[in-house]
Protein backbone atom coordinates (compact mmCIF):
# COMPACT_ATOMS: atom_id res chain seq x y z
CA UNK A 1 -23.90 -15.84 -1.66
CA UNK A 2 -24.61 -14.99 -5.35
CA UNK A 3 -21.42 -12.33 -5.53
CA UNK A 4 -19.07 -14.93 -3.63
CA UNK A 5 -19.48 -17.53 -5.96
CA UNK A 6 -19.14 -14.91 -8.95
CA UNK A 7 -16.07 -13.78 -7.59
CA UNK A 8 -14.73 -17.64 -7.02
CA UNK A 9 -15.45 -18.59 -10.67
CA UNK A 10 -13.87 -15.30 -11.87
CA UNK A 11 -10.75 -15.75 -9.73
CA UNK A 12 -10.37 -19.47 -11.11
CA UNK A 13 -11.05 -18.81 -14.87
CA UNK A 14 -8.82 -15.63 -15.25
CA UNK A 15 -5.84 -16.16 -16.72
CA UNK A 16 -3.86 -13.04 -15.62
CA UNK A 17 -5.06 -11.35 -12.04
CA UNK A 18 -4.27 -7.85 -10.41
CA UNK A 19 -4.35 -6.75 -7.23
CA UNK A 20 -4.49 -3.05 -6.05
CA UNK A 21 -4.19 -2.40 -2.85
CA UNK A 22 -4.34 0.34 -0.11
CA UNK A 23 -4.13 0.62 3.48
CA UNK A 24 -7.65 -0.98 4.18
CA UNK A 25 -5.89 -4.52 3.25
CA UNK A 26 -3.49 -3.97 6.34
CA UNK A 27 -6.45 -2.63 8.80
CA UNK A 28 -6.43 -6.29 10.30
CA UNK A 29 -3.16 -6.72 10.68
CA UNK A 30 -3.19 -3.61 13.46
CA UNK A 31 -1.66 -1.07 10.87
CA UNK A 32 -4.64 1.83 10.94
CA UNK A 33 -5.25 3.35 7.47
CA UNK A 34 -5.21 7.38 7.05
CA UNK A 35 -8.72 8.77 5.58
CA UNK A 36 -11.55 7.04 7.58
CA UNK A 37 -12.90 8.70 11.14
CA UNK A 38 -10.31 6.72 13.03
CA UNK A 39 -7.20 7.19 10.07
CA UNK A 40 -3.81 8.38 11.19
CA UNK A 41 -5.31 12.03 9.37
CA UNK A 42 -7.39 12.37 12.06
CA UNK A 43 -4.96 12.52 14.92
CA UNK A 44 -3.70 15.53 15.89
CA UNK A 45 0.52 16.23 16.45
CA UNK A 46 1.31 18.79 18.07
CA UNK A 47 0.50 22.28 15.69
CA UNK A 48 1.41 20.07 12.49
CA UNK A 49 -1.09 17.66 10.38
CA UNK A 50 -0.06 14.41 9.30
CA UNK A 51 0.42 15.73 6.13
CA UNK A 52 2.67 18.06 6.71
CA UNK A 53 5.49 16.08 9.15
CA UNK A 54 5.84 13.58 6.20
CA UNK A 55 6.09 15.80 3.95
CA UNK A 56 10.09 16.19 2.04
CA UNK A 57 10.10 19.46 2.87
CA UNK A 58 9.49 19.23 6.64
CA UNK A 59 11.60 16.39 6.82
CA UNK A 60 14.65 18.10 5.90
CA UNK A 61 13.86 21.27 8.08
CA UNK A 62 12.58 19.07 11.00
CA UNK A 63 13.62 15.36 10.98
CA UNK A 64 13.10 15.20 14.57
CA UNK A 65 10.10 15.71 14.79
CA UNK A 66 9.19 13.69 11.39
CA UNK A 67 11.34 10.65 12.85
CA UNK A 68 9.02 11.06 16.18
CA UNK A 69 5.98 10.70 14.08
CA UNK A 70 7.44 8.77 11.74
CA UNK A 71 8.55 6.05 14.68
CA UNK A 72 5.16 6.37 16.13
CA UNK A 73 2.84 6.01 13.91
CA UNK A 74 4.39 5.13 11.09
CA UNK A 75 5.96 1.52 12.16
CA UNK A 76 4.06 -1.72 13.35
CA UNK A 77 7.11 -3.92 13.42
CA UNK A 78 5.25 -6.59 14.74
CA UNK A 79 2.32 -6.71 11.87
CA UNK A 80 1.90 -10.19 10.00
CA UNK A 81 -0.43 -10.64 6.82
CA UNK A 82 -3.84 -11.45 7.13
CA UNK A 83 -6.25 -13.60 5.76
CA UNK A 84 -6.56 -11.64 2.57
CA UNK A 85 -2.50 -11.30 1.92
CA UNK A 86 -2.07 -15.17 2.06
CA UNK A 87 -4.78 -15.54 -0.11
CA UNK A 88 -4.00 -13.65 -2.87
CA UNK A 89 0.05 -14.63 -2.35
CA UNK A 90 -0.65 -18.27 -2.84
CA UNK A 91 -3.74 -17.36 -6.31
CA UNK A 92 -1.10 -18.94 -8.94
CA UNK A 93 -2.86 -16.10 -11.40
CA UNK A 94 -2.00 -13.22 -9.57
CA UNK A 95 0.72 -11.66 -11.65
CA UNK A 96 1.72 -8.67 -10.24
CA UNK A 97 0.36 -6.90 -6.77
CA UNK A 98 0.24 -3.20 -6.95
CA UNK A 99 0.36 -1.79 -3.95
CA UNK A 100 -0.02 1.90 -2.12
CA UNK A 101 1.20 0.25 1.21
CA UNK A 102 4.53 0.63 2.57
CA UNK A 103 4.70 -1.83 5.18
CA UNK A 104 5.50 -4.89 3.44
CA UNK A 105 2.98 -7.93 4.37
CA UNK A 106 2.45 -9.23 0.71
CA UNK A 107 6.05 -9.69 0.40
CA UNK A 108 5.73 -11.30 3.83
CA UNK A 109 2.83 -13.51 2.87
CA UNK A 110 4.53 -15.15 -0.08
CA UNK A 111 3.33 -12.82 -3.14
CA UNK A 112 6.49 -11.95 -5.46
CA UNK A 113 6.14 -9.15 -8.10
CA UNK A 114 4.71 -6.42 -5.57
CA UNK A 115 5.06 -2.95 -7.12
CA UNK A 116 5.47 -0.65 -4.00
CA UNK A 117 4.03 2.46 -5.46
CA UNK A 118 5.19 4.63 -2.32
CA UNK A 119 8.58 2.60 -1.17
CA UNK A 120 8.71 0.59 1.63
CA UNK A 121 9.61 1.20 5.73
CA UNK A 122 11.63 -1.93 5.55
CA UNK A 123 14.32 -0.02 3.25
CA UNK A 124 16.26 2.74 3.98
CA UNK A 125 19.30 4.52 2.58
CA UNK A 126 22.16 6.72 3.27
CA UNK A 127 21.13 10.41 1.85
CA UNK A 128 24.79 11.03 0.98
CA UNK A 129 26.68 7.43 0.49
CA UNK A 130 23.07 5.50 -0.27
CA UNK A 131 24.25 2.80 1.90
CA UNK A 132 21.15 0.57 2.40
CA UNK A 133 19.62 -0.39 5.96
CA UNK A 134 17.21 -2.88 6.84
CA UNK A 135 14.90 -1.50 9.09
CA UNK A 136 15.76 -3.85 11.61
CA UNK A 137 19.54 -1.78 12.45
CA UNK A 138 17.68 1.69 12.74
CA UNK A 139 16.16 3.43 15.50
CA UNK A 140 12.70 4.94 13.43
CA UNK A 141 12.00 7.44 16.27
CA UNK A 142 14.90 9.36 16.03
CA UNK A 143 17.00 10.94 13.42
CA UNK A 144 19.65 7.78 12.22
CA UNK A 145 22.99 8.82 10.58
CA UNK A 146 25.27 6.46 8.43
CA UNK A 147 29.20 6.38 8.92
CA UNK A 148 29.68 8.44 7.05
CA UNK A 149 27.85 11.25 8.36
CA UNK A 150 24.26 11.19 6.14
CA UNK A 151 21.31 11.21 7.12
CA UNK A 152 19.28 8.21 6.89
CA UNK A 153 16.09 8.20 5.12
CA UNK A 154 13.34 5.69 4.74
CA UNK A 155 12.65 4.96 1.07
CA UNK A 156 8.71 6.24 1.05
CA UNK A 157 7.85 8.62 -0.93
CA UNK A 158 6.73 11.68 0.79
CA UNK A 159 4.43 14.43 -0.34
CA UNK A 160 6.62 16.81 -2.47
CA UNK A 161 8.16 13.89 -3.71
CA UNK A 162 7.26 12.13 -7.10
CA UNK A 163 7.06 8.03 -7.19
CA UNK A 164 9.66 6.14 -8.38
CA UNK A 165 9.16 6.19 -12.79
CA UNK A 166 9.90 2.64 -13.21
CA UNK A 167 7.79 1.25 -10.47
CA UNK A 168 5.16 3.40 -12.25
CA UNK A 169 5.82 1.56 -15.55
CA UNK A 170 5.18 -1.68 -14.68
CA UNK A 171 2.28 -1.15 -12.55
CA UNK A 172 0.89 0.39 -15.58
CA UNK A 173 1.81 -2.03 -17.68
CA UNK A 174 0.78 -5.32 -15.90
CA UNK A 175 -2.66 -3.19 -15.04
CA UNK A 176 -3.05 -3.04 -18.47
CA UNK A 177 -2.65 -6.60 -19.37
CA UNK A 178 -4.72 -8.26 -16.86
CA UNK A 179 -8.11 -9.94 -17.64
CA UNK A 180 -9.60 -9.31 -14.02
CA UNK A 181 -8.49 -6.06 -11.50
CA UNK A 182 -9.02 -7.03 -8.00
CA UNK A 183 -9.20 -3.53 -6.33
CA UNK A 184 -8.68 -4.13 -2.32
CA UNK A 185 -9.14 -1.53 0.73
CA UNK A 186 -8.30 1.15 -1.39
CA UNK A 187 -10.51 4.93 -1.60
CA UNK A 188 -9.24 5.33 -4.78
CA UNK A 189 -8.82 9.19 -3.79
CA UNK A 190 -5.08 8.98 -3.78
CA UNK A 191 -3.35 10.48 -7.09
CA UNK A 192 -1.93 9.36 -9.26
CA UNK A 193 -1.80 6.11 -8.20
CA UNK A 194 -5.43 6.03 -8.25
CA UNK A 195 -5.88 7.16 -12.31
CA UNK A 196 -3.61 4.11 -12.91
CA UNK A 197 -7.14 2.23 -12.83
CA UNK A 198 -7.90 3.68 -16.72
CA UNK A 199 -5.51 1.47 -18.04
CA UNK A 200 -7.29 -1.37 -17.06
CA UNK A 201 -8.38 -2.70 -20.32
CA UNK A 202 -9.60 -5.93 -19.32
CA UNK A 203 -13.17 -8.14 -18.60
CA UNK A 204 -13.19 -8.07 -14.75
CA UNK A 205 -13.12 -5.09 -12.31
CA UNK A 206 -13.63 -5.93 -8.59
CA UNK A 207 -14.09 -3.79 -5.98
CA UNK A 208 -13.40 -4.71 -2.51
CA UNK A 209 -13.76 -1.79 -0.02
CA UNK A 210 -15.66 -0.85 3.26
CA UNK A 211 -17.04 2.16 1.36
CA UNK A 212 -18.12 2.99 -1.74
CA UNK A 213 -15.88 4.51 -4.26
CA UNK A 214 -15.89 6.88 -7.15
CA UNK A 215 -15.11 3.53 -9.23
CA UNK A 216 -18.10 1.15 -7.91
CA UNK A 217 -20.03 1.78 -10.60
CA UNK A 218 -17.68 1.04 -13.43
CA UNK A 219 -17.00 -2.51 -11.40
CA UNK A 220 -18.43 -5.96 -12.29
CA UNK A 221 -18.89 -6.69 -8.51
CA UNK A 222 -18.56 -4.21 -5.65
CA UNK A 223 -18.06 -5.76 -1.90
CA UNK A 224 -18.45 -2.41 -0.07
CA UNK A 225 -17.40 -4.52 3.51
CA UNK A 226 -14.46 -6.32 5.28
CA UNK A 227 -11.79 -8.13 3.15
CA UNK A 228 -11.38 -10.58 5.24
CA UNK A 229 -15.08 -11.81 5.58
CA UNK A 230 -14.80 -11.56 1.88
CA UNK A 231 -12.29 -13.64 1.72
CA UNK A 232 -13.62 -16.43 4.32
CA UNK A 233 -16.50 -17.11 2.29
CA UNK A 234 -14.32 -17.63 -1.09
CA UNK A 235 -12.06 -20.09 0.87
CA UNK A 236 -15.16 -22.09 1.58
């Protein structure tokens, strides 16, 4: 009980929080995450990894098949936040949420400056007009075209494809202002998102993943278990 109340009287005493968070966050909403033994990576498509259908280049020689995948996989239109996305929305010292997800729950929950750091499923654009659709007017499991004959693509980035420069910025920069980094169901093997964790200049680094990390010993406190239980007992 020692670490929960740590965490508690860090959370209420820090003047300027971070969270960074990655697909482990979202596990309890229903959206599975991609590296651990039951990740999307581990599923099998056909003669293509996961890797390579969202990938840019196999979108454009395949979207068929990516939008299959895509649709399948990919989408969990009926997800609400958890536990842990209501609590950090409604932490009036959470500045900025940095986020590798792309399926929107901290928006949903109530938080405001989220920094998508690989786009969202809930945008996407014409590839030759950039008309913008809500993902609510496209059919995910197929190839969509706009009026005026482009493609439609779903603003997530997609290996080949480099993030967005200022979404980058300001993750960096309100990383590197925070007293207290609240790192949330993350692996930290994901680059370069991951290295944006050196900037952190600040007193507290928490750690809150299932397992350990290449960061957990750099951390004030490490919770290597479920988000949610860790955030029942700070409720209490």
């Amino acid at each position: 009980m020692k670490k929960y109340e740590q965490l508690k009287n860090i959370i209420n005493e820090s003047k300027s929080i971070v969270i960074f968070s990655g697909a482990g966050i979202s596990v309890p909403s229903g959206i599975p995450d991609f590296r651990s033994s039951n990740g999307l990576y581990t599923e099998e498509f056909g003669q293509y990894s996961p890797e390579e259908i969202i990938s840019h280049s196999f979108f454009i020689k395949n979207p068929t098949l990516f939008y299959k995948f895509y649709g399948s996989k990919m989408i969990y239109r009926e997800a609400k936040p958890n536990l842990a996305h209501l609590c950090f929305a409604k932490m009036p010292n959470v500045k900025a949420v940095v986020t590798q997800n792309i399926d929107g729950l901290h928006q949903m929950a109530g938080s405001k400056n989220v920094l998508e750091l690989h786009g969202s499923v809930h945008r996407n654009y014409c590839m030759k007009c950039h008309k913008f659709y809500p993902l609510k007017e496209i059919d995910v499991n197929k190839p969509c075209y706009c009026d005026c004959g482009g493609m439609i693509k779903p603003d997530v980035v997609l290996y080949e494809e480099p993030l967005d420069e200022e979404i980058v910025y300001k993750a960096i920069e309100a990383i590197s202002k925070a007293d207290t980094l609240i790192v949330v169901g993350t692996s930290l093997v994901v680059y370069p998102a991951a290295s944006y964790l050196r900037y952190f200049r600040g007193k507290h680094l928490i750690l809150i993943n299932k397992s350990p990390t290449s960061y957990d010993s750099l951390a004030e406190l490490v919770f290597n278990e479920d988000v949610i239980e860790v955030m029942k007992q700070i409720e209490k």
